[in-house]
Amino acid sequence: IRQVLFMWRQSNPAASWEPIAEALKQCGFPLLSAIVTKQYTSHQSFHGLEYAYYDVLASISKSPLLHKEPDIPMLNNLVGAMIPTKWEMFGQQVGVDQECLDCIRADYKNDSKQQFNHVFIEWKRRKSSNFTWGAVINALYSNVINEYSLAETIFRTLGAEV
């Protein structure tokens, strides 16, 4: 989606963001719609879109759902099963150290479901203050993982509103 937005903006530098934001909302991307809405209402340059995401996430972070601790089976179903090859990148994004990720890779070769499961277990075990649904969504929205659609699905599944 990000690449499409960049291409659209390069072709339409003077166009309004409003129709794009509305289309994203209608297609089931309320969080991304809110990010784009913030972009066009603040009149930032298009390259500020990455930073607008963080502003929107901060503004919706008041939702108690995003501060709740995730359930590991639910993480396995909503995240691990959907992006099985991105377990290591996800682990890095949520702060699991590389040495631990290397051990997970060695212990569970060719079993991405177990690799993801153990990333979740290790992340939770660390008693990290960021073991929240908000951190999951943030990791999925990162430039490294780039899973906007999955983040939106989880956001809707949690019942959060933008």
JSON list of C-alpha atoms in Angstrom, two decimals:
[
{"chain": "A", "resi": 1, "resn": "ILE", "atom": "CA", "xyz": [0.00, 0.00, 0.00]},
{"chain": "A", "resi": 2, "resn": "ARG", "atom": "CA", "xyz": [2.82, 2.37, 0.88]},
{"chain": "A", "resi": 3, "resn": "GLN", "atom": "CA", "xyz": [4.38, 1.96, -2.56]},
{"chain": "A", "resi": 4, "resn": "VAL", "atom": "CA", "xyz": [1.04, 2.61, -4.27]},
{"chain": "A", "resi": 5, "resn": "LEU", "atom": "CA", "xyz": [0.61, 5.80, -2.22]},
{"chain": "A", "resi": 6, "resn": "PHE", "atom": "CA", "xyz": [4.10, 6.97, -3.16]},
{"chain": "A", "resi": 7, "resn": "MET", "atom": "CA", "xyz": [3.47, 6.30, -6.85]},
{"chain": "A", "resi": 8, "resn": "TRP", "atom": "CA", "xyz": [0.08, 8.03, -6.72]},
{"chain": "A", "resi": 9, "resn": "ARG", "atom": "CA", "xyz": [1.54, 11.08, -4.99]},
{"chain": "A", "resi": 10, "resn": "GLN", "atom": "CA", "xyz": [4.38, 11.38, -7.51]},
{"chain": "A", "resi": 11, "resn": "SER", "atom": "CA", "xyz": [1.81, 11.36, -10.34]},
{"chain": "A", "resi": 12, "resn": "ASN", "atom": "CA", "xyz": [-0.60, 13.72, -8.53]},
{"chain": "A", "resi": 13, "resn": "PRO", "atom": "CA", "xyz": [1.46, 16.16, -6.45]},
{"chain": "A", "resi": 14, "resn": "ALA", "atom": "CA", "xyz": [-1.31, 18.75, -6.16]},
{"chain": "A", "resi": 15, "resn": "ALA", "atom": "CA", "xyz": [-4.21, 16.36, -5.55]},
{"chain": "A", "resi": 16, "resn": "SER", "atom": "CA", "xyz": [-6.07, 16.17, -2.25]},
{"chain": "A", "resi": 17, "resn": "TRP", "atom": "CA", "xyz": [-5.47, 13.30, 0.17]},
{"chain": "A", "resi": 18, "resn": "GLU", "atom": "CA", "xyz": [-9.13, 13.21, 1.17]},
{"chain": "A", "resi": 19, "resn": "PRO", "atom": "CA", "xyz": [-10.35, 10.76, -1.53]},
{"chain": "A", "resi": 20, "resn": "ILE", "atom": "CA", "xyz": [-7.46, 8.42, -0.78]},
{"chain": "A", "resi": 21, "resn": "ALA", "atom": "CA", "xyz": [-8.23, 8.45, 2.94]},
{"chain": "A", "resi": 22, "resn": "GLU", "atom": "CA", "xyz": [-11.92, 7.77, 2.29]},
{"chain": "A", "resi": 23, "resn": "ALA", "atom": "CA", "xyz": [-11.11, 4.92, -0.13]},
{"chain": "A", "resi": 24, "resn": "LEU", "atom": "CA", "xyz": [-8.80, 3.33, 2.44]},
{"chain": "A", "resi": 25, "resn": "LYS", "atom": "CA", "xyz": [-11.54, 3.53, 5.06]},
{"chain": "A", "resi": 26, "resn": "GLN", "atom": "CA", "xyz": [-14.09, 1.99, 2.68]},
{"chain": "A", "resi": 27, "resn": "CYS", "atom": "CA", "xyz": [-11.65, -0.85, 1.86]},
{"chain": "A", "resi": 28, "resn": "GLY", "atom": "CA", "xyz": [-11.34, -1.74, 5.53]},
{"chain": "A", "resi": 29, "resn": "PHE", "atom": "CA", "xyz": [-8.17, 0.14, 6.50]},
{"chain": "A", "resi": 30, "resn": "PRO", "atom": "CA", "xyz": [-9.38, 2.57, 9.20]},
{"chain": "A", "resi": 31, "resn": "LEU", "atom": "CA", "xyz": [-5.99, 3.03, 10.82]},
{"chain": "A", "resi": 32, "resn": "LEU", "atom": "CA", "xyz": [-4.24, 3.74, 7.54]},
{"chain": "A", "resi": 33, "resn": "SER", "atom": "CA", "xyz": [-7.11, 6.06, 6.61]},
{"chain": "A", "resi": 34, "resn": "ALA", "atom": "CA", "xyz": [-6.55, 7.99, 9.83]},
{"chain": "A", "resi": 35, "resn": "ILE", "atom": "CA", "xyz": [-2.85, 8.26, 9.05]},
{"chain": "A", "resi": 36, "resn": "VAL", "atom": "CA", "xyz": [-3.53, 9.64, 5.59]},
{"chain": "A", "resi": 37, "resn": "THR", "atom": "CA", "xyz": [-6.21, 11.98, 7.00]},
{"chain": "A", "resi": 38, "resn": "LYS", "atom": "CA", "xyz": [-3.67, 13.38, 9.46]},
{"chain": "A", "resi": 39, "resn": "GLN", "atom": "CA", "xyz": [-1.29, 13.79, 6.54]},
{"chain": "A", "resi": 40, "resn": "TYR", "atom": "CA", "xyz": [-3.59, 15.90, 4.39]},
{"chain": "A", "resi": 41, "resn": "THR", "atom": "CA", "xyz": [-5.05, 17.95, 7.24]},
{"chain": "A", "resi": 42, "resn": "SER", "atom": "CA", "xyz": [-1.62, 18.90, 8.54]},
{"chain": "A", "resi": 43, "resn": "HIS", "atom": "CA", "xyz": [-0.35, 19.73, 5.02]},
{"chain": "A", "resi": 44, "resn": "GLN", "atom": "CA", "xyz": [2.90, 17.87, 5.67]},
{"chain": "A", "resi": 45, "resn": "SER", "atom": "CA", "xyz": [5.06, 16.78, 2.77]},
{"chain": "A", "resi": 46, "resn": "PHE", "atom": "CA", "xyz": [4.26, 13.30, 1.52]},
{"chain": "A", "resi": 47, "resn": "HIS", "atom": "CA", "xyz": [7.48, 11.98, 2.97]},
{"chain": "A", "resi": 48, "resn": "GLY", "atom": "CA", "xyz": [6.11, 12.92, 6.39]},
{"chain": "A", "resi": 49, "resn": "LEU", "atom": "CA", "xyz": [3.56, 10.10, 6.03]},
{"chain": "A", "resi": 50, "resn": "GLU", "atom": "CA", "xyz": [5.82, 7.72, 7.94]},
{"chain": "A", "resi": 51, "resn": "TYR", "atom": "CA", "xyz": [5.83, 10.10, 10.89]},
{"chain": "A", "resi": 52, "resn": "ALA", "atom": "CA", "xyz": [2.09, 10.71, 10.67]},
{"chain": "A", "resi": 53, "resn": "TYR", "atom": "CA", "xyz": [1.61, 7.02, 11.48]},
{"chain": "A", "resi": 54, "resn": "TYR", "atom": "CA", "xyz": [3.30, 7.45, 14.84]},
{"chain": "A", "resi": 55, "resn": "ASP", "atom": "CA", "xyz": [1.17, 10.50, 15.63]},
{"chain": "A", "resi": 56, "resn": "VAL", "atom": "CA", "xyz": [-2.03, 8.60, 14.84]},
{"chain": "A", "resi": 57, "resn": "LEU", "atom": "CA", "xyz": [-0.92, 5.55, 16.81]},
{"chain": "A", "resi": 58, "resn": "ALA", "atom": "CA", "xyz": [-0.17, 7.82, 19.76]},
{"chain": "A", "resi": 59, "resn": "SER", "atom": "CA", "xyz": [-3.59, 9.43, 19.51]},
{"chain": "A", "resi": 60, "resn": "ILE", "atom": "CA", "xyz": [-5.43, 6.10, 19.46]},
{"chain": "A", "resi": 61, "resn": "SER", "atom": "CA", "xyz": [-3.19, 4.54, 22.09]},
{"chain": "A", "resi": 62, "resn": "LYS", "atom": "CA", "xyz": [-5.71, 5.68, 24.68]},
{"chain": "A", "resi": 63, "resn": "SER", "atom": "CA", "xyz": [-7.73, 2.64, 23.68]},
{"chain": "A", "resi": 64, "resn": "PRO", "atom": "CA", "xyz": [-7.45, 0.13, 26.54]},
{"chain": "A", "resi": 65, "resn": "LEU", "atom": "CA", "xyz": [-7.43, -2.69, 23.99]},
{"chain": "A", "resi": 66, "resn": "LEU", "atom": "CA", "xyz": [-4.06, -1.65, 22.62]},
{"chain": "A", "resi": 67, "resn": "HIS", "atom": "CA", "xyz": [-2.53, -1.69, 26.10]},
{"chain": "A", "resi": 68, "resn": "LYS", "atom": "CA", "xyz": [-3.69, -5.22, 26.87]},
{"chain": "A", "resi": 69, "resn": "GLU", "atom": "CA", "xyz": [-1.27, -8.09, 26.96]},
{"chain": "A", "resi": 70, "resn": "PRO", "atom": "CA", "xyz": [-1.77, -10.42, 23.99]},
{"chain": "A", "resi": 71, "resn": "ASP", "atom": "CA", "xyz": [-2.72, -14.04, 24.40]},
{"chain": "A", "resi": 72, "resn": "ILE", "atom": "CA", "xyz": [-0.03, -16.30, 22.84]},
{"chain": "A", "resi": 73, "resn": "PRO", "atom": "CA", "xyz": [-2.49, -18.67, 21.08]},
{"chain": "A", "resi": 74, "resn": "MET", "atom": "CA", "xyz": [-4.22, -15.62, 19.61]},
{"chain": "A", "resi": 75, "resn": "LEU", "atom": "CA", "xyz": [-0.85, -14.22, 18.50]},
{"chain": "A", "resi": 76, "resn": "ASN", "atom": "CA", "xyz": [-0.07, -17.54, 16.83]},
{"chain": "A", "resi": 77, "resn": "ASN", "atom": "CA", "xyz": [-3.40, -17.43, 14.96]},
{"chain": "A", "resi": 78, "resn": "LEU", "atom": "CA", "xyz": [-3.47, -13.75, 14.04]},
{"chain": "A", "resi": 79, "resn": "VAL", "atom": "CA", "xyz": [0.22, -13.14, 13.39]},
{"chain": "A", "resi": 80, "resn": "GLY", "atom": "CA", "xyz": [2.29, -16.31, 13.21]},
{"chain": "A", "resi": 81, "resn": "ALA", "atom": "CA", "xyz": [-0.07, -18.18, 10.89]},
{"chain": "A", "resi": 82, "resn": "MET", "atom": "CA", "xyz": [-0.43, -15.19, 8.58]},
{"chain": "A", "resi": 83, "resn": "ILE", "atom": "CA", "xyz": [3.22, -14.22, 8.10]},
{"chain": "A", "resi": 84, "resn": "PRO", "atom": "CA", "xyz": [5.17, -17.36, 9.04]},
{"chain": "A", "resi": 85, "resn": "THR", "atom": "CA", "xyz": [8.39, -16.40, 7.26]},
{"chain": "A", "resi": 86, "resn": "LYS", "atom": "CA", "xyz": [8.69, -13.09, 9.12]},
{"chain": "A", "resi": 87, "resn": "TRP", "atom": "CA", "xyz": [9.17, -14.54, 12.60]},
{"chain": "A", "resi": 88, "resn": "GLU", "atom": "CA", "xyz": [12.75, -13.30, 12.95]},
{"chain": "A", "resi": 89, "resn": "MET", "atom": "CA", "xyz": [11.98, -9.78, 11.75]},
{"chain": "A", "resi": 90, "resn": "PHE", "atom": "CA", "xyz": [9.03, -9.64, 14.14]},
{"chain": "A", "resi": 91, "resn": "GLY", "atom": "CA", "xyz": [11.27, -10.77, 17.00]},
{"chain": "A", "resi": 92, "resn": "GLN", "atom": "CA", "xyz": [13.76, -8.04, 16.19]},
{"chain": "A", "resi": 93, "resn": "GLN", "atom": "CA", "xyz": [11.02, -5.42, 16.05]},
{"chain": "A", "resi": 94, "resn": "VAL", "atom": "CA", "xyz": [9.71, -6.32, 19.51]},
{"chain": "A", "resi": 95, "resn": "GLY", "atom": "CA", "xyz": [13.14, -6.49, 21.13]},
{"chain": "A", "resi": 96, "resn": "VAL", "atom": "CA", "xyz": [14.05, -10.18, 21.23]},
{"chain": "A", "resi": 97, "resn": "ASP", "atom": "CA", "xyz": [17.85, -10.23, 21.00]},
{"chain": "A", "resi": 98, "resn": "GLN", "atom": "CA", "xyz": [19.61, -11.81, 18.04]},
{"chain": "A", "resi": 99, "resn": "GLU", "atom": "CA", "xyz": [21.31, -14.50, 20.13]},
{"chain": "A", "resi": 100, "resn": "CYS", "atom": "CA", "xyz": [17.90, -15.77, 21.25]},
{"chain": "A", "resi": 101, "resn": "LEU", "atom": "CA", "xyz": [16.57, -15.64, 17.67]},
{"chain": "A", "resi": 102, "resn": "ASP", "atom": "CA", "xyz": [19.59, -17.66, 16.50]},
{"chain": "A", "resi": 103, "resn": "CYS", "atom": "CA", "xyz": [18.81, -20.31, 19.14]},
{"chain": "A", "resi": 104, "resn": "ILE", "atom": "CA", "xyz": [15.17, -20.43, 18.05]},
{"chain": "A", "resi": 105, "resn": "ARG", "atom": "CA", "xyz": [16.27, -20.88, 14.44]},
{"chain": "A", "resi": 106, "resn": "ALA", "atom": "CA", "xyz": [18.63, -23.73, 15.40]},
{"chain": "A", "resi": 107, "resn": "ASP", "atom": "CA", "xyz": [16.13, -25.47, 17.70]},
{"chain": "A", "resi": 108, "resn": "TYR", "atom": "CA", "xyz": [13.14, -25.29, 15.33]},
{"chain": "A", "resi": 109, "resn": "LYS", "atom": "CA", "xyz": [14.62, -25.49, 11.84]},
{"chain": "A", "resi": 110, "resn": "ASN", "atom": "CA", "xyz": [12.01, -25.53, 9.08]},
{"chain": "A", "resi": 111, "resn": "ASP", "atom": "CA", "xyz": [9.13, -25.09, 11.55]},
{"chain": "A", "resi": 112, "resn": "SER", "atom": "CA", "xyz": [8.09, -21.46, 11.27]},
{"chain": "A", "resi": 113, "resn": "LYS", "atom": "CA", "xyz": [5.02, -21.99, 13.46]},
{"chain": "A", "resi": 114, "resn": "GLN", "atom": "CA", "xyz": [7.23, -23.11, 16.35]},
{"chain": "A", "resi": 115, "resn": "GLN", "atom": "CA", "xyz": [9.74, -20.36, 15.59]},
{"chain": "A", "resi": 116, "resn": "PHE", "atom": "CA", "xyz": [7.01, -17.71, 15.84]},
{"chain": "A", "resi": 117, "resn": "ASN", "atom": "CA", "xyz": [5.53, -19.35, 18.94]},
{"chain": "A", "resi": 118, "resn": "HIS", "atom": "CA", "xyz": [8.89, -19.23, 20.69]},
{"chain": "A", "resi": 119, "resn": "VAL", "atom": "CA", "xyz": [9.45, -15.61, 19.66]},
{"chain": "A", "resi": 120, "resn": "PHE", "atom": "CA", "xyz": [6.14, -14.78, 21.37]},
{"chain": "A", "resi": 121, "resn": "ILE", "atom": "CA", "xyz": [7.08, -16.82, 24.45]},
{"chain": "A", "resi": 122, "resn": "GLU", "atom": "CA", "xyz": [10.49, -15.18, 24.70]},
{"chain": "A", "resi": 123, "resn": "TRP", "atom": "CA", "xyz": [9.04, -11.71, 24.18]},
{"chain": "A", "resi": 124, "resn": "LYS", "atom": "CA", "xyz": [6.51, -12.27, 26.97]},
{"chain": "A", "resi": 125, "resn": "ARG", "atom": "CA", "xyz": [9.08, -13.94, 29.27]},
{"chain": "A", "resi": 126, "resn": "ARG", "atom": "CA", "xyz": [11.21, -10.83, 29.22]},
{"chain": "A", "resi": 127, "resn": "LYS", "atom": "CA", "xyz": [8.48, -9.00, 31.15]},
{"chain": "A", "resi": 128, "resn": "SER", "atom": "CA", "xyz": [8.81, -6.23, 28.64]},
{"chain": "A", "resi": 129, "resn": "SER", "atom": "CA", "xyz": [6.57, -3.26, 29.18]},
{"chain": "A", "resi": 130, "resn": "ASN", "atom": "CA", "xyz": [5.82, -3.35, 25.46]},
{"chain": "A", "resi": 131, "resn": "PHE", "atom": "CA", "xyz": [4.19, -6.81, 25.41]},
{"chain": "A", "resi": 132, "resn": "THR", "atom": "CA", "xyz": [0.93, -5.28, 24.18]},
{"chain": "A", "resi": 133, "resn": "TRP", "atom": "CA", "xyz": [-1.36, -5.40, 21.18]},
{"chain": "A", "resi": 134, "resn": "GLY", "atom": "CA", "xyz": [-0.21, -1.87, 20.39]},
{"chain": "A", "resi": 135, "resn": "ALA", "atom": "CA", "xyz": [3.37, -3.16, 20.07]},
{"chain": "A", "resi": 136, "resn": "VAL", "atom": "CA", "xyz": [2.15, -5.95, 17.76]},
{"chain": "A", "resi": 137, "resn": "ILE", "atom": "CA", "xyz": [0.43, -3.43, 15.49]},
{"chain": "A", "resi": 138, "resn": "ASN", "atom": "CA", "xyz": [3.44, -1.14, 15.60]},
{"chain": "A", "resi": 139, "resn": "ALA", "atom": "CA", "xyz": [5.78, -4.00, 14.60]},
{"chain": "A", "resi": 140, "resn": "LEU", "atom": "CA", "xyz": [3.51, -4.99, 11.72]},
{"chain": "A", "resi": 141, "resn": "TYR", "atom": "CA", "xyz": [3.41, -1.40, 10.48]},
{"chain": "A", "resi": 142, "resn": "SER", "atom": "CA", "xyz": [7.21, -1.08, 10.60]},
{"chain": "A", "resi": 143, "resn": "ASN", "atom": "CA", "xyz": [9.18, -0.55, 7.41]},
{"chain": "A", "resi": 144, "resn": "VAL", "atom": "CA", "xyz": [10.85, -3.90, 8.05]},
{"chain": "A", "resi": 145, "resn": "ILE", "atom": "CA", "xyz": [7.71, -6.06, 8.27]},
{"chain": "A", "resi": 146, "resn": "ASN", "atom": "CA", "xyz": [5.42, -3.83, 6.18]},
{"chain": "A", "resi": 147, "resn": "GLU", "atom": "CA", "xyz": [2.17, -5.71, 6.89]},
{"chain": "A", "resi": 148, "resn": "TYR", "atom": "CA", "xyz": [-0.41, -2.91, 6.88]},
{"chain": "A", "resi": 149, "resn": "SER", "atom": "CA", "xyz": [-3.29, -5.19, 5.96]},
{"chain": "A", "resi": 150, "resn": "LEU", "atom": "CA", "xyz": [-2.58, -7.62, 8.79]},
{"chain": "A", "resi": 151, "resn": "ALA", "atom": "CA", "xyz": [-2.19, -4.76, 11.27]},
{"chain": "A", "resi": 152, "resn": "GLU", "atom": "CA", "xyz": [-5.57, -3.41, 10.18]},
{"chain": "A", "resi": 153, "resn": "THR", "atom": "CA", "xyz": [-7.15, -6.86, 10.53]},
{"chain": "A", "resi": 154, "resn": "ILE", "atom": "CA", "xyz": [-5.83, -7.23, 14.06]},
{"chain": "A", "resi": 155, "resn": "PHE", "atom": "CA", "xyz": [-6.91, -3.70, 14.88]},
{"chain": "A", "resi": 156, "resn": "ARG", "atom": "CA", "xyz": [-10.47, -4.51, 13.75]},
{"chain": "A", "resi": 157, "resn": "THR", "atom": "CA", "xyz": [-10.41, -7.92, 15.46]},
{"chain": "A", "resi": 158, "resn": "LEU", "atom": "CA", "xyz": [-9.62, -6.22, 18.74]},
{"chain": "A", "resi": 159, "resn": "GLY", "atom": "CA", "xyz": [-12.59, -3.95, 18.20]},
{"chain": "A", "resi": 160, "resn": "ALA", "atom": "CA", "xyz": [-10.52, -0.77, 18.33]},
{"chain": "A", "resi": 161, "resn": "GLU", "atom": "CA", "xyz": [-11.92, 2.34, 16.69]},
{"chain": "A", "resi": 162, "resn": "VAL", "atom": "CA", "xyz": [-10.01, 5.13, 15.01]}
]
